[in-house]
């Protein structure tokens, strides 16, 4: 009886046609990222990608609107995991802790999901290409702004706020997004491109959010500060 109930409650397995479509999509993603990591974004064309998978351009455009979309496919997966993690955080947590824990606690799950699509080393190499390619970096920042808006709305909903009337959710998420960008830049400028290095940098930066926003940074008397009377 328990087995039958489990079978009923389990999500249906995709049919053969859907599995073939998913394999084709995943092959296009892997080929595109490998080419971008090796040749650079500007040096990779849709023709190169479809030739590597031995499919037509028509097939490529069934899955992706263009080269930029396939370049960010894995990053979009990670973003959706973070959004899901924010929604799942306990209701008693303060908004800043919600964001911090959502990123750090979902790290391993995101890593596993990425590895099901592409080698983790390839994903990290492409991440560095994004940071060093103006067209991709501009797209990345645009996408980050869109993600911040989604996160602000989720935080506002958790707190029972009107996101358009109360600026705090957007202010918080913008500050948090700035910290993430600092972490990304510090990691991309370093010698270690591993996910462990990126996680360490991200953790260190996120741990500084509170002190950076509210702390006194001075290491000594400042002539610009008034003296107490």
Tab-separated table of C-alpha atoms in Angstrom:
chain	number	residue	atom	x	y	z
A	1	UNK	CA	0.000	0.000	0.000
A	2	UNK	CA	2.801	2.411	0.919
A	3	UNK	CA	4.535	1.678	-2.371
A	4	UNK	CA	1.375	2.434	-4.326
A	5	UNK	CA	0.867	5.711	-2.492
A	6	UNK	CA	4.475	6.690	-3.159
A	7	UNK	CA	4.053	5.936	-6.831
A	8	UNK	CA	0.899	8.048	-7.003
A	9	UNK	CA	2.554	10.942	-5.204
A	10	UNK	CA	5.769	10.871	-7.277
A	11	UNK	CA	6.099	13.279	-10.195
A	12	UNK	CA	5.598	11.549	-13.545
A	13	UNK	CA	8.775	10.639	-15.400
A	14	UNK	CA	9.209	12.624	-18.622
A	15	UNK	CA	8.331	10.704	-21.761
A	16	UNK	CA	10.882	9.603	-24.340
A	17	UNK	CA	10.329	12.691	-26.519
A	18	UNK	CA	10.822	15.059	-23.586
A	19	UNK	CA	13.972	13.218	-22.486
A	20	UNK	CA	15.427	13.499	-25.994
A	21	UNK	CA	14.654	17.234	-26.055
A	22	UNK	CA	16.321	17.693	-22.676
A	23	UNK	CA	19.435	15.791	-23.840
A	24	UNK	CA	19.659	17.999	-26.929
A	25	UNK	CA	19.260	21.170	-24.860
A	26	UNK	CA	21.891	20.037	-22.353
A	27	UNK	CA	24.308	19.113	-25.151
A	28	UNK	CA	23.889	22.589	-26.649
A	29	UNK	CA	24.577	24.176	-23.256
A	30	UNK	CA	27.723	22.104	-22.696
A	31	UNK	CA	29.031	22.777	-26.210
A	32	UNK	CA	28.323	26.507	-25.968
A	33	UNK	CA	30.033	26.906	-22.591
A	34	UNK	CA	33.056	24.878	-23.659
A	35	UNK	CA	33.466	27.021	-26.769
A	36	UNK	CA	32.959	30.272	-24.836
A	37	UNK	CA	35.476	29.204	-22.179
A	38	UNK	CA	38.011	28.242	-24.866
A	39	UNK	CA	37.493	30.848	-27.611
A	40	UNK	CA	35.779	33.646	-25.718
A	41	UNK	CA	32.268	34.949	-26.210
A	42	UNK	CA	32.974	37.036	-29.302
A	43	UNK	CA	34.928	34.173	-30.847
A	44	UNK	CA	32.001	31.757	-30.538
A	45	UNK	CA	29.111	31.709	-33.007
A	46	UNK	CA	25.816	29.851	-33.111
A	47	UNK	CA	27.214	27.993	-36.137
A	48	UNK	CA	30.111	26.783	-33.983
A	49	UNK	CA	27.730	25.581	-31.273
A	50	UNK	CA	25.401	23.645	-33.570
A	51	UNK	CA	28.350	22.121	-35.439
A	52	UNK	CA	29.734	20.802	-32.135
A	53	UNK	CA	26.437	19.047	-31.389
A	54	UNK	CA	25.683	18.159	-35.031
A	55	UNK	CA	22.276	19.809	-35.118
A	56	UNK	CA	20.803	22.620	-37.196
A	57	UNK	CA	20.475	26.294	-36.330
A	58	UNK	CA	16.736	25.739	-36.393
A	59	UNK	CA	17.124	23.208	-33.583
A	60	UNK	CA	19.250	25.653	-31.571
A	61	UNK	CA	16.637	28.394	-31.837
A	62	UNK	CA	13.922	26.025	-30.592
A	63	UNK	CA	15.674	26.104	-27.228
A	64	UNK	CA	17.403	29.481	-27.043
A	65	UNK	CA	16.720	32.987	-28.329
A	66	UNK	CA	20.416	33.481	-29.021
A	67	UNK	CA	23.995	33.083	-27.853
A	68	UNK	CA	23.514	35.242	-24.739
A	69	UNK	CA	20.657	33.101	-23.455
A	70	UNK	CA	22.621	29.856	-23.704
A	71	UNK	CA	25.653	31.525	-22.090
A	72	UNK	CA	23.557	32.328	-18.996
A	73	UNK	CA	21.505	29.119	-18.875
A	74	UNK	CA	23.396	27.614	-15.919
A	75	UNK	CA	23.505	30.948	-14.081
A	76	UNK	CA	19.730	31.210	-14.467
A	77	UNK	CA	19.402	27.795	-12.838
A	78	UNK	CA	21.438	28.997	-9.853
A	79	UNK	CA	19.339	32.158	-9.561
A	80	UNK	CA	16.106	30.160	-9.454
A	81	UNK	CA	17.559	28.012	-6.660
A	82	UNK	CA	18.390	31.106	-4.615
A	83	UNK	CA	14.864	32.468	-5.081
A	84	UNK	CA	13.402	29.146	-3.957
A	85	UNK	CA	15.729	29.149	-0.947
A	86	UNK	CA	14.602	32.652	0.074
A	87	UNK	CA	10.959	31.594	-0.122
A	88	UNK	CA	11.701	28.532	2.049
A	89	UNK	CA	13.499	30.334	4.897
A	90	UNK	CA	11.811	30.253	8.334
A	91	UNK	CA	9.351	33.137	8.842
A	92	UNK	CA	11.048	34.368	12.041
A	93	UNK	CA	14.350	35.204	10.319
A	94	UNK	CA	15.222	38.853	9.720
A	95	UNK	CA	15.366	39.851	6.035
A	96	UNK	CA	19.163	40.241	5.866
A	97	UNK	CA	19.703	36.840	7.467
A	98	UNK	CA	17.179	35.343	5.037
A	99	UNK	CA	19.265	36.508	2.073
A	100	UNK	CA	22.576	35.466	3.627
A	101	UNK	CA	21.410	32.002	4.614
A	102	UNK	CA	19.597	31.457	1.303
A	103	UNK	CA	22.844	31.979	-0.609
A	104	UNK	CA	25.188	30.055	1.681
A	105	UNK	CA	22.876	27.188	2.676
A	106	UNK	CA	21.823	26.491	-0.912
A	107	UNK	CA	25.413	26.520	-2.204
A	108	UNK	CA	25.894	22.744	-2.188
A	109	UNK	CA	22.508	22.107	-3.809
A	110	UNK	CA	23.276	24.635	-6.546
A	111	UNK	CA	26.663	23.018	-7.112
A	112	UNK	CA	25.062	19.590	-7.500
A	113	UNK	CA	22.454	20.944	-9.922
A	114	UNK	CA	25.173	22.607	-12.016
A	115	UNK	CA	27.216	19.402	-12.114
A	116	UNK	CA	24.248	17.543	-13.576
A	117	UNK	CA	24.454	19.882	-16.580
A	118	UNK	CA	28.113	20.748	-17.039
A	119	UNK	CA	31.434	20.077	-15.302
A	120	UNK	CA	31.806	22.456	-12.380
A	121	UNK	CA	35.217	23.595	-13.592
A	122	UNK	CA	33.674	24.617	-16.922
A	123	UNK	CA	30.972	26.642	-15.176
A	124	UNK	CA	33.573	28.512	-13.125
A	125	UNK	CA	35.717	29.194	-16.210
A	126	UNK	CA	32.714	30.685	-18.008
A	127	UNK	CA	31.972	32.771	-14.920
A	128	UNK	CA	35.378	34.388	-15.337
A	129	UNK	CA	34.756	34.967	-19.034
A	130	UNK	CA	31.544	36.786	-18.097
A	131	UNK	CA	33.462	39.015	-15.683
A	132	UNK	CA	36.055	39.892	-18.328
A	133	UNK	CA	33.773	40.347	-21.370
A	134	UNK	CA	32.031	43.764	-21.538
A	135	UNK	CA	28.960	42.505	-23.437
A	136	UNK	CA	28.461	39.586	-21.043
A	137	UNK	CA	29.174	41.676	-17.956
A	138	UNK	CA	26.567	44.219	-19.052
A	139	UNK	CA	24.041	41.421	-19.536
A	140	UNK	CA	25.019	39.942	-16.164
A	141	UNK	CA	24.423	43.265	-14.397
A	142	UNK	CA	21.092	43.691	-16.155
A	143	UNK	CA	20.059	40.216	-15.061
A	144	UNK	CA	21.249	40.954	-11.516
A	145	UNK	CA	18.971	44.003	-11.408
A	146	UNK	CA	16.022	41.879	-12.512
A	147	UNK	CA	16.847	39.273	-9.863
A	148	UNK	CA	17.073	41.984	-7.198
A	149	UNK	CA	13.562	43.133	-8.075
A	150	UNK	CA	12.236	39.587	-7.708
A	151	UNK	CA	14.023	39.170	-4.381
A	152	UNK	CA	12.713	42.506	-3.104
A	153	UNK	CA	9.162	41.428	-3.881
A	154	UNK	CA	9.651	38.082	-2.131
A	155	UNK	CA	11.115	39.800	0.956
A	156	UNK	CA	8.264	42.336	0.994
A	157	UNK	CA	5.707	39.543	0.787
A	158	UNK	CA	7.389	37.659	3.655
A	159	UNK	CA	7.276	40.789	5.818
A	160	UNK	CA	3.734	41.797	4.841
A	161	UNK	CA	4.918	44.991	3.151
A	162	UNK	CA	3.888	46.829	0.008
A	163	UNK	CA	7.109	46.887	-2.010
A	164	UNK	CA	5.995	49.977	-3.913
A	165	UNK	CA	5.132	51.939	-0.770
A	166	UNK	CA	7.959	50.812	1.531
A	167	UNK	CA	11.480	51.249	0.097
A	168	UNK	CA	13.213	48.996	2.637
A	169	UNK	CA	13.005	45.682	0.695
A	170	UNK	CA	14.568	47.242	-2.415
A	171	UNK	CA	17.214	49.094	-0.356
A	172	UNK	CA	18.169	45.898	1.478
A	173	UNK	CA	18.336	43.775	-1.663
A	174	UNK	CA	20.322	46.460	-3.517
A	175	UNK	CA	22.867	46.554	-0.688
A	176	UNK	CA	23.012	42.767	-0.612
A	177	UNK	CA	23.459	42.651	-4.385
A	178	UNK	CA	26.333	45.115	-4.072
A	179	UNK	CA	28.052	42.811	-1.603
A	180	UNK	CA	27.654	39.886	-4.011
A	181	UNK	CA	29.207	41.964	-6.799
A	182	UNK	CA	32.172	42.847	-4.564
A	183	UNK	CA	32.636	39.141	-3.826
A	184	UNK	CA	32.449	38.252	-7.518
A	185	UNK	CA	35.054	40.874	-8.421
A	186	UNK	CA	37.430	39.807	-5.644
A	187	UNK	CA	37.101	36.155	-6.674
A	188	UNK	CA	37.566	36.841	-10.402
A	189	UNK	CA	40.724	38.856	-9.660
A	190	UNK	CA	42.267	36.026	-7.620
A	191	UNK	CA	44.356	33.061	-8.700
A	192	UNK	CA	41.992	30.365	-7.400
A	193	UNK	CA	38.950	29.916	-9.662
A	194	UNK	CA	37.468	26.992	-7.708
A	195	UNK	CA	33.917	27.091	-6.297
A	196	UNK	CA	35.435	26.625	-2.827
A	197	UNK	CA	37.428	29.827	-3.268
A	198	UNK	CA	34.353	31.673	-4.484
A	199	UNK	CA	32.320	30.428	-1.525
A	200	UNK	CA	35.048	31.536	0.911
A	201	UNK	CA	35.155	35.030	-0.608
A	202	UNK	CA	31.354	35.244	-0.657
A	203	UNK	CA	31.106	34.170	2.999
A	204	UNK	CA	33.748	36.683	4.081
A	205	UNK	CA	31.980	39.513	2.264
A	206	UNK	CA	28.516	38.591	3.528
A	207	UNK	CA	29.850	38.421	7.090
A	208	UNK	CA	30.876	42.068	6.707
A	209	UNK	CA	27.464	43.399	5.647
A	210	UNK	CA	26.329	44.419	9.130
A	211	UNK	CA	29.636	45.966	10.259
A	212	UNK	CA	30.091	47.709	6.905
A	213	UNK	CA	26.660	49.321	7.033
A	214	UNK	CA	26.470	50.210	10.707
A	215	UNK	CA	29.992	50.092	12.114
A	216	UNK	CA	32.566	52.785	12.752
A	217	UNK	CA	35.388	52.249	10.248
A	218	UNK	CA	37.788	54.755	11.742
A	219	UNK	CA	41.091	53.464	13.117
A	220	UNK	CA	41.800	56.698	14.959
A	221	UNK	CA	40.664	60.288	15.556
A	222	UNK	CA	39.350	62.050	12.482
A	223	UNK	CA	39.628	65.828	12.020
A	224	UNK	CA	36.269	65.770	10.250
A	225	UNK	CA	34.441	64.466	13.306
A	226	UNK	CA	33.294	66.799	16.009
A	227	UNK	CA	34.428	66.306	19.576
A	228	UNK	CA	32.051	65.579	22.371
A	229	UNK	CA	31.449	68.370	24.874
